[in-house]
Short mmCIF file of C-alpha atoms in Angstrom, two decimals:
data_model
loop_
_atom_site.label_atom_id
_atom_site.label_comp_id
_atom_site.label_asym_id
_atom_site.label_seq_id
_atom_site.Cartn_x
_atom_site.Cartn_y
_atom_site.Cartn_z
CA PHE A 126 0.00 0.00 0.00
CA PHE A 127 2.83 2.40 0.90
CA PHE A 128 4.59 1.69 -2.40
CA ASP A 129 1.39 2.30 -4.38
CA LEU A 130 0.84 5.56 -2.49
CA MET A 131 4.37 6.78 -3.28
CA THR A 132 3.95 5.74 -6.90
CA ALA A 133 0.69 7.66 -7.13
CA ARG A 134 2.28 10.75 -5.63
CA SER A 135 5.20 10.56 -8.05
CA LEU A 136 2.88 10.22 -11.03
CA PHE A 137 0.83 13.17 -9.79
CA LEU A 138 3.96 15.35 -9.53
CA LEU A 139 5.14 14.31 -12.98
CA CYS A 140 1.77 15.11 -14.49
CA PHE A 141 1.65 18.44 -12.66
CA VAL A 142 5.10 19.46 -13.93
CA ALA A 143 4.23 18.35 -17.46
CA SER A 144 1.02 20.37 -17.29
CA VAL A 145 2.89 23.49 -16.16
CA LEU A 146 5.48 23.11 -18.92
CA THR A 147 2.88 22.63 -21.63
CA THR A 148 0.78 25.60 -20.46
CA ASP A 149 3.61 28.12 -20.16
CA PRO A 150 1.95 31.44 -21.08
CA TYR A 151 5.27 32.75 -22.43
CA GLN A 152 6.11 29.79 -24.65
CA TRP A 153 5.60 32.02 -27.69
CA LEU A 154 8.72 34.00 -26.71
CA GLU A 155 10.77 31.03 -27.94
CA GLU A 156 10.16 32.50 -31.41
CA VAL A 157 12.69 35.22 -30.72
CA GLY A 158 12.43 36.83 -34.14
CA SER A 159 8.66 36.97 -34.38
CA LEU A 160 6.89 40.33 -34.52
CA ARG A 161 4.98 39.55 -31.33
CA SER A 162 8.19 38.75 -29.41
CA LEU A 163 9.97 41.87 -30.70
CA GLU A 164 7.01 44.05 -29.75
CA TRP A 165 7.01 42.52 -26.25
CA VAL A 166 10.73 43.30 -25.87
CA ALA A 167 10.21 46.86 -27.12
CA GLU A 168 7.48 47.35 -24.50
CA ARG A 169 9.73 46.04 -21.72
CA ASN A 170 12.56 48.32 -22.89
CA ALA A 171 10.25 51.32 -22.96
CA SER A 172 9.01 50.51 -19.47
CA THR A 173 12.58 50.26 -18.14
CA VAL A 174 13.68 53.53 -19.76
CA SER A 175 10.61 55.37 -18.45
CA ALA A 176 11.45 54.15 -14.94
CA PHE A 177 15.02 55.47 -15.07
CA GLN A 178 14.55 58.59 -17.20
CA PRO A 179 13.06 60.83 -14.47
CA ASP A 180 16.26 60.41 -12.44
CA PRO A 181 18.36 63.58 -13.00
CA ARG A 182 21.50 61.44 -13.32
CA PHE A 183 20.13 59.41 -16.23
CA ALA A 184 20.91 61.85 -19.04
CA GLN A 185 24.39 62.52 -17.64
CA PHE A 186 25.29 58.83 -17.32
CA LEU A 187 23.93 58.08 -20.79
CA HIS A 188 25.97 60.90 -22.32
CA GLU A 189 29.14 59.81 -20.49
CA ALA A 190 28.73 56.18 -21.54
CA TYR A 191 28.20 57.12 -25.18
CA THR A 192 31.13 59.55 -25.17
CA LEU A 193 33.47 56.92 -23.74
CA ALA A 194 32.27 54.30 -26.23
CA ILE A 195 33.20 56.45 -29.27
CA HIS A 196 36.06 58.48 -27.79
CA PRO A 197 38.98 58.63 -30.29
CA GLU A 198 41.48 57.96 -27.50
CA ARG A 199 39.70 54.95 -26.03
CA ILE A 200 41.69 51.74 -25.58
CA PRO A 201 41.79 50.06 -29.02
CA ASP A 202 40.83 46.43 -29.54
CA THR A 203 43.47 45.13 -31.95
CA THR A 204 44.91 41.83 -33.16
CA LEU A 205 48.38 41.17 -34.53
CA HIS A 206 48.95 38.89 -37.54
CA GLY A 207 52.09 38.63 -39.66
CA GLY A 208 53.51 41.98 -38.60
CA GLU A 209 50.26 43.85 -39.24
CA VAL A 210 47.78 45.29 -36.78
CA TYR A 211 44.06 44.72 -37.42
CA GLU A 212 41.29 46.70 -35.77
CA PHE A 213 37.54 47.16 -35.97
CA TRP A 214 36.71 50.82 -35.25
CA ARG A 215 33.49 52.77 -34.70
CA ASP A 216 33.05 56.52 -34.41
CA ASN A 217 30.53 59.22 -35.32
CA ALA A 218 31.53 59.05 -38.97
CA HIS A 219 31.28 55.24 -39.02
CA PRO A 220 28.53 54.14 -36.61
CA ARG A 221 28.51 50.59 -38.04
CA GLY A 222 32.29 50.55 -38.09
CA VAL A 223 35.26 49.94 -40.36
CA TRP A 224 37.62 46.99 -40.36
CA ARG A 225 41.13 48.29 -41.00
CA LYS A 226 44.83 47.49 -40.71
CA THR A 227 48.30 49.03 -40.62
CA ASN A 228 51.84 47.79 -40.00
CA VAL A 229 53.42 47.61 -36.55
CA SER A 230 55.83 50.52 -37.04
CA ASP A 231 53.08 52.84 -38.29
CA TYR A 232 50.83 51.79 -35.42
CA ARG A 233 53.38 53.28 -33.00
CA ASN A 234 52.77 56.73 -34.49
CA ALA A 235 50.36 59.17 -32.89
CA GLU A 236 48.13 59.04 -35.97
CA PRO A 237 48.56 55.75 -37.85
CA LYS A 238 47.75 55.64 -41.56
CA TRP A 239 45.05 53.01 -41.52
CA GLN A 240 44.10 51.03 -44.62
CA THR A 241 40.35 50.34 -44.69
CA LEU A 242 39.52 46.74 -45.53
CA LEU A 243 35.75 46.87 -45.13
CA ASP A 244 33.42 49.80 -44.49
CA VAL A 245 30.30 48.25 -42.93
CA ASP A 246 28.26 51.46 -43.29
CA ARG A 247 28.85 51.51 -47.05
CA LEU A 248 28.16 47.79 -47.33
CA ALA A 249 24.86 48.09 -45.45
CA GLU A 250 23.77 51.02 -47.61
CA LYS A 251 24.79 49.26 -50.83
CA GLU A 252 23.05 45.98 -49.98
CA HIS A 253 20.08 47.57 -48.13
CA GLU A 254 20.79 45.39 -45.09
CA ASP A 255 20.98 46.16 -41.38
CA TRP A 256 24.47 44.65 -41.14
CA VAL A 257 26.30 44.39 -37.83
CA PHE A 258 29.95 43.32 -37.99
CA VAL A 259 30.41 40.35 -35.62
CA GLY A 260 33.96 39.23 -36.40
CA THR A 261 36.33 37.42 -38.74
CA HIS A 262 37.89 33.99 -39.16
CA CYS A 263 41.13 34.32 -41.16
CA LEU A 264 43.43 31.72 -42.69
CA ALA A 265 46.82 31.75 -40.97
CA PRO A 266 49.60 32.52 -41.46
CA LEU A 267 49.27 34.64 -44.62
CA MET A 268 45.92 36.24 -43.75
CA GLU A 269 44.93 36.43 -47.41
CA ARG A 270 41.41 35.07 -47.00
CA CYS A 271 38.90 35.56 -44.19
CA MET A 272 35.35 34.52 -43.43
CA ILE A 273 33.51 37.64 -42.31
CA ARG A 274 30.57 37.21 -39.96
CA LEU A 275 27.69 39.65 -40.53
CA SER A 276 24.53 39.72 -38.46
CA ARG A 277 21.21 41.29 -39.42
CA GLY A 278 20.39 43.67 -36.60
CA GLY A 279 22.88 42.09 -34.21
CA LYS A 280 21.10 38.78 -33.61
CA ASP A 281 22.94 35.54 -32.81
CA ALA A 282 22.44 34.00 -36.23
CA ALA A 283 24.81 35.44 -38.83
CA VAL A 284 25.82 35.18 -42.48
CA LEU A 285 29.41 34.15 -43.26
CA ARG A 286 31.07 35.39 -46.46
CA GLU A 287 34.58 34.84 -47.81
CA PHE A 288 36.67 38.00 -48.13
CA ASP A 289 39.90 38.63 -50.08
CA LEU A 290 42.13 40.93 -48.02
CA SER A 291 44.51 41.82 -50.85
CA ARG A 292 41.65 42.92 -53.13
CA ARG A 293 39.55 44.20 -50.23
CA GLU A 294 36.37 42.62 -51.57
CA PHE A 295 34.14 39.61 -51.09
CA VAL A 296 35.10 36.58 -53.17
CA ASP A 297 32.71 35.98 -56.05
CA GLY A 298 31.58 32.36 -55.78
CA GLY A 299 33.61 31.87 -52.59
CA PHE A 300 32.62 30.18 -49.37
CA TYR A 301 29.21 31.42 -48.23
CA VAL A 302 27.14 30.23 -45.27
CA PRO A 303 23.52 31.42 -45.04
CA GLU A 304 22.13 32.90 -41.86
CA ALA A 305 22.52 30.48 -38.96
CA LYS A 306 24.34 29.97 -35.66
CA THR A 307 27.61 28.89 -37.25
CA SER A 308 31.15 27.94 -36.25
CA ILE A 309 33.89 27.66 -38.86
CA SER A 310 37.64 27.07 -39.01
CA TRP A 311 40.01 27.05 -41.99
CA TRP A 312 41.79 23.80 -42.83
CA ASP A 313 43.59 25.30 -45.80
CA ALA A 314 42.81 27.70 -48.66
CA ASP A 315 40.27 25.33 -50.20
CA ARG A 316 38.79 23.52 -47.20
CA VAL A 317 37.05 24.51 -43.98
CA LEU A 318 35.56 22.70 -41.03
CA LEU A 319 31.97 23.83 -40.69
CA ALA A 320 29.37 23.46 -37.94
CA THR A 321 26.01 24.99 -38.83
CA ASP A 322 22.38 24.23 -39.62
CA PHE A 323 22.47 21.59 -42.38
CA GLY A 324 18.79 20.80 -42.05
CA GLU A 325 16.83 18.13 -40.23
CA GLY A 326 18.79 16.29 -37.54
CA SER A 327 21.83 18.58 -37.68
CA LEU A 328 21.03 20.66 -34.59
CA THR A 329 21.03 20.03 -30.86
CA ARG A 330 17.97 20.63 -28.74
CA SER A 331 19.48 24.01 -27.87
CA GLY A 332 19.34 25.00 -31.54
CA TYR A 333 23.08 24.90 -32.23
CA ALA A 334 25.17 22.76 -34.57
CA ARG A 335 25.49 19.06 -33.69
CA THR A 336 27.92 18.04 -36.45
CA VAL A 337 31.26 19.24 -37.81
CA ARG A 338 31.78 18.70 -41.54
CA LEU A 339 34.72 19.04 -43.93
CA TRP A 340 33.66 21.36 -46.77
CA HIS A 341 35.57 21.66 -50.06
CA ARG A 342 35.65 24.78 -52.19
CA GLY A 343 33.40 24.62 -55.23
CA THR A 344 30.98 22.12 -53.68
CA SER A 345 27.68 22.55 -51.89
CA MET A 346 28.06 22.80 -48.13
CA TYR A 347 25.22 20.27 -47.88
CA CYS A 348 27.52 17.70 -49.48
CA ALA A 349 30.23 18.21 -46.85
CA VAL A 350 31.33 15.00 -45.08
CA VAL A 351 30.63 14.59 -41.36
CA VAL A 352 33.90 14.23 -39.45
CA PHE A 353 32.57 14.71 -35.92
CA ALA A 354 29.13 14.41 -34.37
CA GLY A 355 27.83 15.27 -30.93
CA GLU A 356 24.64 14.23 -29.21
CA VAL A 357 21.27 15.90 -29.51
CA THR A 358 21.51 16.61 -25.77
CA ASP A 359 24.77 18.55 -26.20
CA VAL A 360 24.52 22.32 -26.27
CA VAL A 361 26.84 22.90 -29.23
CA VAL A 362 29.65 21.32 -31.23
CA THR A 363 32.33 23.57 -32.72
CA PRO A 364 35.49 23.04 -34.81
CA SER A 365 38.90 24.55 -34.12
CA ILE A 366 42.08 24.20 -36.19
CA TYR A 367 45.42 25.39 -34.89
CA HIS A 368 48.04 26.25 -37.53
CA ARG A 369 51.36 25.69 -35.84
CA PRO A 370 54.68 27.13 -37.10
CA GLU A 371 55.76 23.78 -38.58
CA GLY A 372 52.56 23.68 -40.58
CA HIS A 373 50.86 20.86 -38.71
CA HIS A 374 47.18 21.00 -37.94
CA GLU A 375 45.27 20.04 -34.86
CA ALA A 376 41.50 19.86 -35.09
CA LYS A 377 39.18 19.82 -32.08
CA GLY A 378 35.47 19.41 -31.65
CA LYS A 379 33.91 20.81 -28.50
CA GLY A 380 30.54 19.84 -27.06
CA GLY A 381 28.96 21.54 -24.05
CA LYS A 382 26.46 19.19 -22.48
CA GLY A 383 23.00 20.56 -21.90
CA SER A 384 21.95 17.86 -19.47
CA ALA A 385 24.46 16.16 -17.20
CA MET A 386 27.33 18.58 -17.79
CA ARG A 387 25.36 21.83 -18.00
CA TYR A 388 26.11 24.70 -20.38
CA ALA A 389 29.16 25.99 -18.46
CA ARG A 390 31.09 22.74 -18.94
CA SER A 391 32.60 21.31 -22.09
CA ALA A 392 34.54 18.34 -23.41
CA THR A 393 37.24 18.52 -26.06
CA TRP A 394 38.19 15.75 -28.47
CA ALA A 395 41.51 16.26 -30.27
CA LYS A 396 43.13 14.95 -33.43
CA GLY A 397 46.64 15.59 -34.69
CA ASP A 398 47.46 15.52 -38.40
CA ARG A 399 49.72 16.99 -41.06
CA GLY A 400 46.75 17.76 -43.27
CA PRO A 401 44.73 15.67 -45.74
CA LYS A 402 45.92 15.46 -49.34
CA GLY A 403 42.44 15.29 -50.82
CA GLY A 404 38.90 14.39 -49.89
CA THR A 405 38.83 13.11 -46.36
CA LYS A 406 41.85 10.90 -47.03
CA GLY A 407 44.48 11.57 -44.42
CA TYR A 408 41.95 12.99 -42.01
CA PRO A 409 42.57 11.54 -38.53
CA LYS A 410 40.30 8.54 -37.97
CA GLN A 411 40.15 8.53 -34.19
CA TRP A 412 39.39 11.27 -31.72
CA GLN A 413 41.55 11.06 -28.60
CA GLN A 414 40.22 10.86 -25.01
CA PRO A 415 38.26 14.05 -24.33
CA TYR A 416 39.48 16.77 -22.00
CA THR A 417 36.68 17.94 -19.75
CA ARG A 418 36.33 21.12 -17.77
#
């Protein structure tokens, strides 16, 4: 009798939880890009601003924050590759920003002579898109080709487009990944490891990539061969390739578990290789014991 009573209580709790989950009044917010969701967010933002705006310090703090964000003498966010300094810069003249570079010696000058690689304001105007520059993934060590990540309105999903740094233009017929939550890493000039939305069964329950695929230039990304696969219960799987000075490659797939391991933890599987000669031939066949943190 006691066992049956405990079983009945457990079933009642399970049914109650299931009922709550299926009747969540805010379930529609899962459609983050829908008009209804965006209107709801706009209303919450307006409510927050109206609560703070009457405070006499509000206008002052807002002005100070904006001034610091676009101040010409603010601390620059730069990267160094092959003796050249790369920087993404925003100011009043370029609210969307410009991606630019100069050499190390010129960078030491008070007013470096920057070479603009990509003007996002001009690109957005030309293509009639609300482009936000998210970042780049460049092929080391020569830095001749990069995948540029552009987001519409700043959302998580982004478009990836191949860019020729020497010509300062997008590559006609080059690598292109449509809007999705994507991770990418260069293998060489004609191959990349790609983790993105390939269609049914390619995503985790969290909505991120579940597979890593080797994609060859000139072929459809949907024909790329799977070289690593996570579980549906993982949060995300991403590729990383490290180009070492001796030219060797080391590829890693990372999967953050959404269940037992939680989002903040991850496991890394590593492969060492000198690089495939063609197709997937030469690609490491076994992933080593994962490193977990």
